[in-house]
PDB file of C-alpha atoms and ligand atoms in Angstrom:
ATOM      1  CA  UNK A   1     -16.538 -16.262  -2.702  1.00 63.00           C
ATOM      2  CA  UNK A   2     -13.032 -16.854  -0.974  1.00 69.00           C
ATOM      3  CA  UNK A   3     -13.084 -17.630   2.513  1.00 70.00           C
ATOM      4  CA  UNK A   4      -9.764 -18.626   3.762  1.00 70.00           C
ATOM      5  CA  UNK A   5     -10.555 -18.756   7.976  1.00 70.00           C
ATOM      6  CA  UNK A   6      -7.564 -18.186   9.884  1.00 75.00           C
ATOM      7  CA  UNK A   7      -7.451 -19.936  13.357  1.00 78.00           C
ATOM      8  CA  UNK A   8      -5.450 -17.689  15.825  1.00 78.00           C
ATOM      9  CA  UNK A   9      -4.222 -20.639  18.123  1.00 84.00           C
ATOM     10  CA  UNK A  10      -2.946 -22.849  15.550  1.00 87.00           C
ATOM     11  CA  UNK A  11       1.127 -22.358  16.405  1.00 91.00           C
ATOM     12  CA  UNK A  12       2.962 -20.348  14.142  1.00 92.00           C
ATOM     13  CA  UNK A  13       4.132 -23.171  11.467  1.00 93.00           C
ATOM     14  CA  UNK A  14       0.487 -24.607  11.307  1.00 93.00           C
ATOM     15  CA  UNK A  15      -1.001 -21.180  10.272  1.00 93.00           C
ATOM     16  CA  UNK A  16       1.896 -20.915   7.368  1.00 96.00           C
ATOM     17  CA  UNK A  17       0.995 -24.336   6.251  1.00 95.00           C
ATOM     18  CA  UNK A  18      -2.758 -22.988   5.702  1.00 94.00           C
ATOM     19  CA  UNK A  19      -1.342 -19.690   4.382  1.00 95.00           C
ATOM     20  CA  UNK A  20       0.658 -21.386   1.540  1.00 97.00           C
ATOM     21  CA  UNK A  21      -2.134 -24.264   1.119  1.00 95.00           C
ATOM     22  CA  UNK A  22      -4.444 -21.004   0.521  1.00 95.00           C
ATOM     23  CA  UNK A  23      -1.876 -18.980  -1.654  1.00 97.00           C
ATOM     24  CA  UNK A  24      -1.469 -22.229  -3.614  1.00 96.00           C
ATOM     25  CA  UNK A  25      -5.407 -22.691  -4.246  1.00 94.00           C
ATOM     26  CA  UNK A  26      -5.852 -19.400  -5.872  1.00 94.00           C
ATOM     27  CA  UNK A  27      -2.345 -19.249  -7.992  1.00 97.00           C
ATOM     28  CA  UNK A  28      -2.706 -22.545  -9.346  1.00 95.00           C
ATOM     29  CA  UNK A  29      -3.965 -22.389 -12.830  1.00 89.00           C
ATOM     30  CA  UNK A  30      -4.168 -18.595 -13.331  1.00 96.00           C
ATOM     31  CA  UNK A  31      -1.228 -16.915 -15.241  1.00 96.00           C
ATOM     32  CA  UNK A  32      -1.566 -13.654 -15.124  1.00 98.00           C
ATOM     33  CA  UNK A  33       1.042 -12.811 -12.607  1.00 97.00           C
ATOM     34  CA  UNK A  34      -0.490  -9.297 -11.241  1.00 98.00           C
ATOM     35  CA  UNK A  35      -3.612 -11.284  -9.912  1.00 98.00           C
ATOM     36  CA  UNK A  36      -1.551 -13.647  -8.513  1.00 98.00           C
ATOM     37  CA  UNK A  37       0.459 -11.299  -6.249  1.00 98.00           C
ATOM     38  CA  UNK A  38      -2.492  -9.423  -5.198  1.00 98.00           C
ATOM     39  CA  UNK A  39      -4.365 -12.296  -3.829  1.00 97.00           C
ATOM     40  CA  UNK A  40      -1.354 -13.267  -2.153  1.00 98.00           C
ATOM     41  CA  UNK A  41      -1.068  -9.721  -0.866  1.00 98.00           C
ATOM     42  CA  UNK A  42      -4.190  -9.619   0.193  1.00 97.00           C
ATOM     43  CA  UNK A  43      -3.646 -13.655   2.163  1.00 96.00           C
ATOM     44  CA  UNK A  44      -0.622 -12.105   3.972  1.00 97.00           C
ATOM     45  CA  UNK A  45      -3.083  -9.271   5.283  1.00 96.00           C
ATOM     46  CA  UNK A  46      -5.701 -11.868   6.512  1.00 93.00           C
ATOM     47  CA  UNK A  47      -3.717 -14.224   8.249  1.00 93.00           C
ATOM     48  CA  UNK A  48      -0.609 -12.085   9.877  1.00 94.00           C
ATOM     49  CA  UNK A  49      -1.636 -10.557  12.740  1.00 92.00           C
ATOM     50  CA  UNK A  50       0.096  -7.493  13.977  1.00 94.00           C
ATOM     51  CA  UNK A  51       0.859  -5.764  10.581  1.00 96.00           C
ATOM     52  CA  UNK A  52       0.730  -2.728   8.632  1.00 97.00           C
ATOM     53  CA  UNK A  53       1.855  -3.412   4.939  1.00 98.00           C
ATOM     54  CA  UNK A  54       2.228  -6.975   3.348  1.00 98.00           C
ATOM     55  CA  UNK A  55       3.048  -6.999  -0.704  1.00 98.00           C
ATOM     56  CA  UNK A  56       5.465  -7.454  -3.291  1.00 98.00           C
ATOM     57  CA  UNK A  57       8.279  -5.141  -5.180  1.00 98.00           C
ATOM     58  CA  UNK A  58       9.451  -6.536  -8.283  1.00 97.00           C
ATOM     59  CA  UNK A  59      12.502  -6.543 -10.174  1.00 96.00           C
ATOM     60  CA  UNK A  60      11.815  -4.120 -12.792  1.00 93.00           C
ATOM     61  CA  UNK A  61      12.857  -5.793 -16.537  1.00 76.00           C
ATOM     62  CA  UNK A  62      12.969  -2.119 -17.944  1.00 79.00           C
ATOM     63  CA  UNK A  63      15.496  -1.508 -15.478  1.00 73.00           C
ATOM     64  CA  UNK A  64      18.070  -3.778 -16.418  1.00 71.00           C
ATOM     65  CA  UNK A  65      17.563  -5.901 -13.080  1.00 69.00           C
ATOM     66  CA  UNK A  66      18.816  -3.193 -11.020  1.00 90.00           C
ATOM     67  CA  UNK A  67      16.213  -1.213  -9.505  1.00 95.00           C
ATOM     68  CA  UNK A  68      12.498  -2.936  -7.801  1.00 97.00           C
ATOM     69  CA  UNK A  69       9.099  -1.306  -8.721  1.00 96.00           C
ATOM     70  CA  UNK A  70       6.303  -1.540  -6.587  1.00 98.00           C
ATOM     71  CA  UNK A  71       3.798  -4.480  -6.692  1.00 98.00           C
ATOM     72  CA  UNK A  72       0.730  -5.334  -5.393  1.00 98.00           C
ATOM     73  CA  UNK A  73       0.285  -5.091  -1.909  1.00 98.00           C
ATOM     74  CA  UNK A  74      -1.988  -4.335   1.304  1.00 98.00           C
ATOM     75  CA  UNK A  75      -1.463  -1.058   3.739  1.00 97.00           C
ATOM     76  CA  UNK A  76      -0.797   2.822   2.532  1.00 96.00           C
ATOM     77  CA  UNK A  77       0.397   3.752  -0.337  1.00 96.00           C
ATOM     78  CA  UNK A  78       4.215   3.295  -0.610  1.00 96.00           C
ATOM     79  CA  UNK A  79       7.114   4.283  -2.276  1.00 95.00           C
ATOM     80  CA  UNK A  80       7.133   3.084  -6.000  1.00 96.00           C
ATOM     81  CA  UNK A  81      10.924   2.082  -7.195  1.00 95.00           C
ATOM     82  CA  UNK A  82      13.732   1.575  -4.765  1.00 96.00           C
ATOM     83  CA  UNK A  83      17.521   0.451  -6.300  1.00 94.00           C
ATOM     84  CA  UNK A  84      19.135  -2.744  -5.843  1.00 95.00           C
ATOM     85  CA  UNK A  85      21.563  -2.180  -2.107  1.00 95.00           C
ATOM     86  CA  UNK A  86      19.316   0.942  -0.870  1.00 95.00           C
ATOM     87  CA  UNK A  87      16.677   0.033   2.044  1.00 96.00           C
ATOM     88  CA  UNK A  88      15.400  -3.282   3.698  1.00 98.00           C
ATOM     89  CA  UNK A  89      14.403  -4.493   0.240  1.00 98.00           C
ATOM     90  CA  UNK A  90      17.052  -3.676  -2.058  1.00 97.00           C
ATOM     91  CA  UNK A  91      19.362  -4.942   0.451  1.00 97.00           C
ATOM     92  CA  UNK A  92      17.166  -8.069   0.036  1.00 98.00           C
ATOM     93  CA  UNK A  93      17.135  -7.609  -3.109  1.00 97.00           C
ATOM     94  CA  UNK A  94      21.101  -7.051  -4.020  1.00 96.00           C
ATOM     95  CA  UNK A  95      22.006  -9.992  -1.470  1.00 97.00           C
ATOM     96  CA  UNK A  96      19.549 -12.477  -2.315  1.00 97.00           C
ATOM     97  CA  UNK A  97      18.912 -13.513   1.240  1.00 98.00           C
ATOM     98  CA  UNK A  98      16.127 -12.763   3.878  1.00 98.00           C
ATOM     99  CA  UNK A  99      16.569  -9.340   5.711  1.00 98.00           C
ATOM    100  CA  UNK A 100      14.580 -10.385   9.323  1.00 98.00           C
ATOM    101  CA  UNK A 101      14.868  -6.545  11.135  1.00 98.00           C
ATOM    102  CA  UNK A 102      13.625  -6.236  14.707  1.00 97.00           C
ATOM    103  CA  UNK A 103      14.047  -2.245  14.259  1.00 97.00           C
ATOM    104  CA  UNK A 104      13.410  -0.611  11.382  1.00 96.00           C
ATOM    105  CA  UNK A 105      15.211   2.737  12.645  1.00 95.00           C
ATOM    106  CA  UNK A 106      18.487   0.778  13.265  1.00 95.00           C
ATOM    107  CA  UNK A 107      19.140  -0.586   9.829  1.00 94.00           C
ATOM    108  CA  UNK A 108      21.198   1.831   7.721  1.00 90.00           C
ATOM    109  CA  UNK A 109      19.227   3.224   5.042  1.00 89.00           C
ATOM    110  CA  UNK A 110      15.698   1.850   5.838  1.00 90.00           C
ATOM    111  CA  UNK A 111      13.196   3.431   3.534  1.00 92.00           C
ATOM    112  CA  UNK A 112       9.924   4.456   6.151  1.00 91.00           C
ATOM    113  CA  UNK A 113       6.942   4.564   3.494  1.00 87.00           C
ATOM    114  CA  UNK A 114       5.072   4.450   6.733  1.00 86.00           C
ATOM    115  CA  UNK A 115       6.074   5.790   9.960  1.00 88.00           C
ATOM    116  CA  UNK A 116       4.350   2.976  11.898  1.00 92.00           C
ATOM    117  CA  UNK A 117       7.070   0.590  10.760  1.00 94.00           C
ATOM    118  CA  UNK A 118       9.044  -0.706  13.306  1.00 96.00           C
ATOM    119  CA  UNK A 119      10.228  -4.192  12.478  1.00 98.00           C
ATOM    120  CA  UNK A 120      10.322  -5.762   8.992  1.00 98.00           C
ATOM    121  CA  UNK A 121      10.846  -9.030   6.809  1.00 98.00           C
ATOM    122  CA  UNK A 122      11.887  -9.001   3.474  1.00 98.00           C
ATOM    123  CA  UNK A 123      11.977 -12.139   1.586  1.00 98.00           C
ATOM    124  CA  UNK A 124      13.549 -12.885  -1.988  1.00 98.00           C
ATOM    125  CA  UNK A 125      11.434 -14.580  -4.791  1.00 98.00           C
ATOM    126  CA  UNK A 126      13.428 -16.471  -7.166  1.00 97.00           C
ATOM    127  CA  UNK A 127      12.236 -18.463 -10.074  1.00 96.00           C
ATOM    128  CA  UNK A 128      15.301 -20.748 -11.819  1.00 95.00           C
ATOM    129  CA  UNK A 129      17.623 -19.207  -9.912  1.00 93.00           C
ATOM    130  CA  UNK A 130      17.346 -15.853 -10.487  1.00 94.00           C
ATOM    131  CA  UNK A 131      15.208 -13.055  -8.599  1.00 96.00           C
ATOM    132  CA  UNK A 132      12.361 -12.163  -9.595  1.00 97.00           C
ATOM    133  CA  UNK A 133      10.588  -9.638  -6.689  1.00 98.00           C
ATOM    134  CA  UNK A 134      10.476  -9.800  -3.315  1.00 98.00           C
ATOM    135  CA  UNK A 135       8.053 -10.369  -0.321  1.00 98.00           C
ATOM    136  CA  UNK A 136       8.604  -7.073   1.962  1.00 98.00           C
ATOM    137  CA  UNK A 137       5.537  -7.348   5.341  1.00 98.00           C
ATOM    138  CA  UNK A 138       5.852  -4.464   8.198  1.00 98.00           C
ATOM    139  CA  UNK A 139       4.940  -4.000  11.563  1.00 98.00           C
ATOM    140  CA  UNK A 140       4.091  -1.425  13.776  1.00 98.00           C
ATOM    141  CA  UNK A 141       5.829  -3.258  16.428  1.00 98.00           C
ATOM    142  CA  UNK A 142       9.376  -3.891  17.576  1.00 98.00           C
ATOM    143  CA  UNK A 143      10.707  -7.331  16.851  1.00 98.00           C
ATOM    144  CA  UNK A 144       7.350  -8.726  15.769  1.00 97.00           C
ATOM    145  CA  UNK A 145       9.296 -11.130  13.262  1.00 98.00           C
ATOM    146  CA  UNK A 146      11.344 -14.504  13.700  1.00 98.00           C
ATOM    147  CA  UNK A 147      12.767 -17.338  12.041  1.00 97.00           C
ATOM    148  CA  UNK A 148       9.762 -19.086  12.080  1.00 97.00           C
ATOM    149  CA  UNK A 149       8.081 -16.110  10.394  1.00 98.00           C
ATOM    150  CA  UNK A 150      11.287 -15.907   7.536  1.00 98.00           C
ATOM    151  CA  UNK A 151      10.942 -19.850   7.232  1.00 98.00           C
ATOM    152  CA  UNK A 152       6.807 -19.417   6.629  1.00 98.00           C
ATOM    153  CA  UNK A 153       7.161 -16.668   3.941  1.00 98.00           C
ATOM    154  CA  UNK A 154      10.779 -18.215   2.072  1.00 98.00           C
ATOM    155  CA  UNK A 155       8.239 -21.137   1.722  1.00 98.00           C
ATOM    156  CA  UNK A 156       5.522 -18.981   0.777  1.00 98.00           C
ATOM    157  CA  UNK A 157       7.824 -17.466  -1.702  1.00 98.00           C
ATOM    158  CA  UNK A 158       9.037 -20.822  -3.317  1.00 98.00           C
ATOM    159  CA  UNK A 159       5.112 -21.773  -3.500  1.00 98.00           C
ATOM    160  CA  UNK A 160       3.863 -19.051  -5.614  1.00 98.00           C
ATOM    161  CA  UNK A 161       6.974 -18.293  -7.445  1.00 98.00           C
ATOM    162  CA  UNK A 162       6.081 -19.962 -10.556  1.00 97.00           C
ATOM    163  CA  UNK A 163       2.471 -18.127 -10.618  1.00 97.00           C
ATOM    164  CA  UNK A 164       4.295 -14.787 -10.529  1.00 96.00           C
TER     165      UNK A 164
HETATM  166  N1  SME B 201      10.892  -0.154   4.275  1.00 85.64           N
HETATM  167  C1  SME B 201      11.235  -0.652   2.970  1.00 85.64           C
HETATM  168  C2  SME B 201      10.529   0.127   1.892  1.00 85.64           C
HETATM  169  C3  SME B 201       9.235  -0.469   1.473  1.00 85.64           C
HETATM  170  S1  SME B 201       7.997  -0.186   2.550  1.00 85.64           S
HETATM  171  O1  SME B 201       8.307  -0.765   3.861  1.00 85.64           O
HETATM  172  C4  SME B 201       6.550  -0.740   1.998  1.00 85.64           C
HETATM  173  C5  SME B 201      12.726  -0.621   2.764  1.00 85.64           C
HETATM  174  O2  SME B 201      13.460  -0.089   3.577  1.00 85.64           O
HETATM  175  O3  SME B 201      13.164  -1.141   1.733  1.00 85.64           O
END
Protein backbone atom coordinates (compact mmCIF):
# COMPACT_ATOMS: atom_id res chain seq x y z
CA UNK A 1 0.00 0.00 0.00
CA UNK A 2 0.89 3.74 -0.92
CA UNK A 3 0.25 6.19 1.60
CA UNK A 4 1.62 9.49 0.70
CA UNK A 5 -0.07 11.89 3.84
CA UNK A 6 -0.42 15.31 2.82
CA UNK A 7 -0.14 17.94 5.68
CA UNK A 8 -2.47 20.94 4.85
CA UNK A 9 -0.38 23.61 6.84
CA UNK A 10 2.90 22.86 5.49
CA UNK A 11 3.32 26.33 3.17
CA UNK A 12 2.93 25.92 -0.32
CA UNK A 13 6.75 25.06 -1.38
CA UNK A 14 7.03 22.45 1.53
CA UNK A 15 3.97 20.45 0.25
CA UNK A 16 5.65 20.46 -3.50
CA UNK A 17 8.83 19.26 -2.00
CA UNK A 18 6.76 16.12 -0.56
CA UNK A 19 4.76 15.99 -3.82
CA UNK A 20 7.89 15.53 -6.03
CA UNK A 21 9.78 13.43 -3.16
CA UNK A 22 6.46 11.17 -3.57
CA UNK A 23 6.23 11.34 -7.48
CA UNK A 24 9.95 10.47 -7.42
CA UNK A 25 9.45 7.25 -5.06
CA UNK A 26 7.03 5.59 -7.31
CA UNK A 27 8.70 6.59 -10.92
CA UNK A 28 12.01 5.60 -9.97
CA UNK A 29 12.81 2.25 -11.35
CA UNK A 30 9.60 1.52 -13.30
CA UNK A 31 9.68 2.17 -17.14
CA UNK A 32 6.66 1.80 -18.38
CA UNK A 33 5.73 5.36 -18.91
CA UNK A 34 1.68 5.00 -18.74
CA UNK A 35 2.03 3.84 -15.00
CA UNK A 36 4.19 6.43 -14.36
CA UNK A 37 1.85 9.30 -15.37
CA UNK A 38 -1.05 7.81 -13.72
CA UNK A 39 0.44 7.62 -10.34
CA UNK A 40 1.53 11.00 -10.79
CA UNK A 41 -1.99 11.88 -11.85
CA UNK A 42 -3.38 10.39 -9.25
CA UNK A 43 -0.40 12.41 -6.51
CA UNK A 44 -1.57 15.73 -8.08
CA UNK A 45 -5.27 14.72 -7.03
CA UNK A 46 -4.19 13.88 -3.39
CA UNK A 47 -2.19 16.65 -2.50
CA UNK A 48 -3.79 19.87 -4.50
CA UNK A 49 -6.50 21.04 -2.81
CA UNK A 50 -9.17 22.95 -4.60
CA UNK A 51 -9.20 21.00 -7.97
CA UNK A 52 -11.19 19.35 -10.49
CA UNK A 53 -8.88 17.61 -13.14
CA UNK A 54 -5.04 16.99 -12.68
CA UNK A 55 -3.26 14.75 -15.66
CA UNK A 56 -1.20 14.68 -18.57
CA UNK A 57 -1.72 15.22 -22.61
CA UNK A 58 1.01 13.97 -24.60
CA UNK A 59 2.60 14.82 -27.70
CA UNK A 60 1.25 12.34 -29.99
CA UNK A 61 4.42 10.57 -32.15
CA UNK A 62 1.74 9.43 -34.80
CA UNK A 63 1.01 12.92 -35.20
CA UNK A 64 4.10 14.24 -36.36
CA UNK A 65 4.58 16.35 -33.01
CA UNK A 66 1.78 18.51 -33.83
CA UNK A 67 -1.28 17.59 -32.16
CA UNK A 68 -1.47 16.25 -27.94
CA UNK A 69 -3.54 13.08 -27.08
CA UNK A 70 -4.94 12.60 -23.88
CA UNK A 71 -3.03 10.93 -20.97
CA UNK A 72 -3.65 9.71 -17.81
CA UNK A 73 -5.29 11.81 -15.52
CA UNK A 74 -7.82 12.40 -12.46
CA UNK A 75 -11.46 14.26 -12.85
CA UNK A 76 -14.24 13.65 -15.82
CA UNK A 77 -13.64 12.43 -18.77
CA UNK A 78 -12.04 14.98 -21.17
CA UNK A 79 -11.45 15.82 -24.50
CA UNK A 80 -8.99 13.30 -26.22
CA UNK A 81 -6.57 15.23 -28.91
CA UNK A 82 -6.22 18.96 -28.99
CA UNK A 83 -3.57 20.66 -31.83
CA UNK A 84 -0.45 22.33 -31.09
CA UNK A 85 -1.65 26.63 -30.63
CA UNK A 86 -5.51 25.70 -29.90
CA UNK A 87 -6.56 25.92 -26.01
CA UNK A 88 -4.62 26.38 -22.63
CA UNK A 89 -2.55 23.33 -23.53
CA UNK A 90 -1.65 23.55 -27.01
CA UNK A 91 -0.80 27.03 -26.37
CA UNK A 92 1.47 25.38 -23.76
CA UNK A 93 2.24 23.13 -25.87
CA UNK A 94 3.23 25.28 -29.22
CA UNK A 95 5.13 27.89 -26.87
CA UNK A 96 6.93 25.71 -24.65
CA UNK A 97 6.33 27.81 -21.59
CA UNK A 98 3.88 27.63 -18.55
CA UNK A 99 0.30 29.01 -19.32
CA UNK A 100 -0.70 30.18 -15.36
CA UNK A 101 -4.68 31.41 -16.24
CA UNK A 102 -6.65 33.01 -13.41
CA UNK A 103 -9.88 32.74 -15.82
CA UNK A 104 -10.43 30.17 -17.93
CA UNK A 105 -13.33 32.12 -19.88
CA UNK A 106 -10.89 35.01 -20.68
CA UNK A 107 -8.21 33.16 -22.56
CA UNK A 108 -8.96 32.99 -26.29
CA UNK A 109 -9.76 29.63 -27.31
CA UNK A 110 -9.86 27.76 -23.92
CA UNK A 111 -11.12 24.27 -24.46
CA UNK A 112 -13.94 23.70 -21.25
CA UNK A 113 -13.90 19.71 -21.01
CA UNK A 114 -15.55 20.66 -17.79
CA UNK A 115 -17.65 23.54 -17.09
CA UNK A 116 -16.39 23.85 -13.49
CA UNK A 117 -13.08 25.14 -14.81
CA UNK A 118 -12.32 28.41 -13.92
CA UNK A 119 -8.60 28.90 -13.55
CA UNK A 120 -5.88 26.63 -15.00
CA UNK A 121 -2.03 25.68 -15.13
CA UNK A 122 -0.51 24.09 -17.84
CA UNK A 123 2.99 23.03 -17.58
CA UNK A 124 5.43 21.70 -20.42
CA UNK A 125 7.36 18.34 -19.98
CA UNK A 126 10.49 18.22 -21.82
CA UNK A 127 12.99 15.46 -21.89
CA UNK A 128 16.55 16.57 -23.85
CA UNK A 129 15.14 19.46 -24.89
CA UNK A 130 12.32 18.64 -26.64
CA UNK A 131 8.53 18.26 -25.43
CA UNK A 132 7.30 15.48 -24.63
CA UNK A 133 3.47 16.09 -22.90
CA UNK A 134 2.32 18.38 -20.70
CA UNK A 135 1.01 18.79 -17.06
CA UNK A 136 -2.59 20.57 -17.56
CA UNK A 137 -4.50 20.77 -13.41
CA UNK A 138 -8.02 22.81 -13.22
CA UNK A 139 -9.95 24.48 -10.81
CA UNK A 140 -13.29 25.26 -10.12
CA UNK A 141 -12.17 28.47 -8.76
CA UNK A 142 -11.01 31.84 -10.04
CA UNK A 143 -7.33 32.50 -9.72
CA UNK A 144 -6.66 29.44 -7.58
CA UNK A 145 -3.04 29.23 -9.23
CA UNK A 146 0.36 31.21 -8.69
CA UNK A 147 3.89 31.24 -9.29
CA UNK A 148 4.55 29.24 -6.52
CA UNK A 149 2.07 26.67 -7.87
CA UNK A 150 3.88 26.94 -11.75
CA UNK A 151 7.37 26.74 -9.87
CA UNK A 152 6.03 23.34 -7.80
CA UNK A 153 4.71 21.54 -10.95
CA UNK A 154 7.81 22.91 -13.68
CA UNK A 155 9.79 21.04 -10.90
CA UNK A 156 7.46 18.31 -10.74
CA UNK A 157 7.71 18.11 -14.43
CA UNK A 158 11.63 18.06 -14.62
CA UNK A 159 11.40 15.20 -11.78
CA UNK A 160 9.43 12.66 -13.54
CA UNK A 161 10.34 13.55 -17.00
CA UNK A 162 12.72 10.84 -17.54
CA UNK A 163 10.09 8.11 -16.12
CA UNK A 164 7.63 9.26 -18.80
N1 LIG B 1 -8.90 23.37 -20.86
C1 LIG B 1 -7.87 22.74 -21.64
C2 LIG B 1 -8.36 21.43 -22.21
C3 LIG B 1 -8.05 20.25 -21.35
S1 LIG B 1 -9.06 20.11 -20.04
O1 LIG B 1 -8.95 21.28 -19.17
C4 LIG B 1 -8.78 18.73 -19.19
C5 LIG B 1 -7.39 23.65 -22.73
O2 LIG B 1 -7.95 24.71 -22.96
O3 LIG B 1 -6.42 23.28 -23.40
Amino acid sequence: MYDFSVDEALPKPERYRQLIDAAGALVDGERDGVANMANVAALMWDFLPDINWAGFYRVDPEGEGRELVLGPFAGKPACIRIPFGVGVCGTAAATGETQLIEDVEAFPGHIACDAASKSELVVPVQRDGRLIAVIDIDSPHLARFDREDAAGIEALAARICAAI
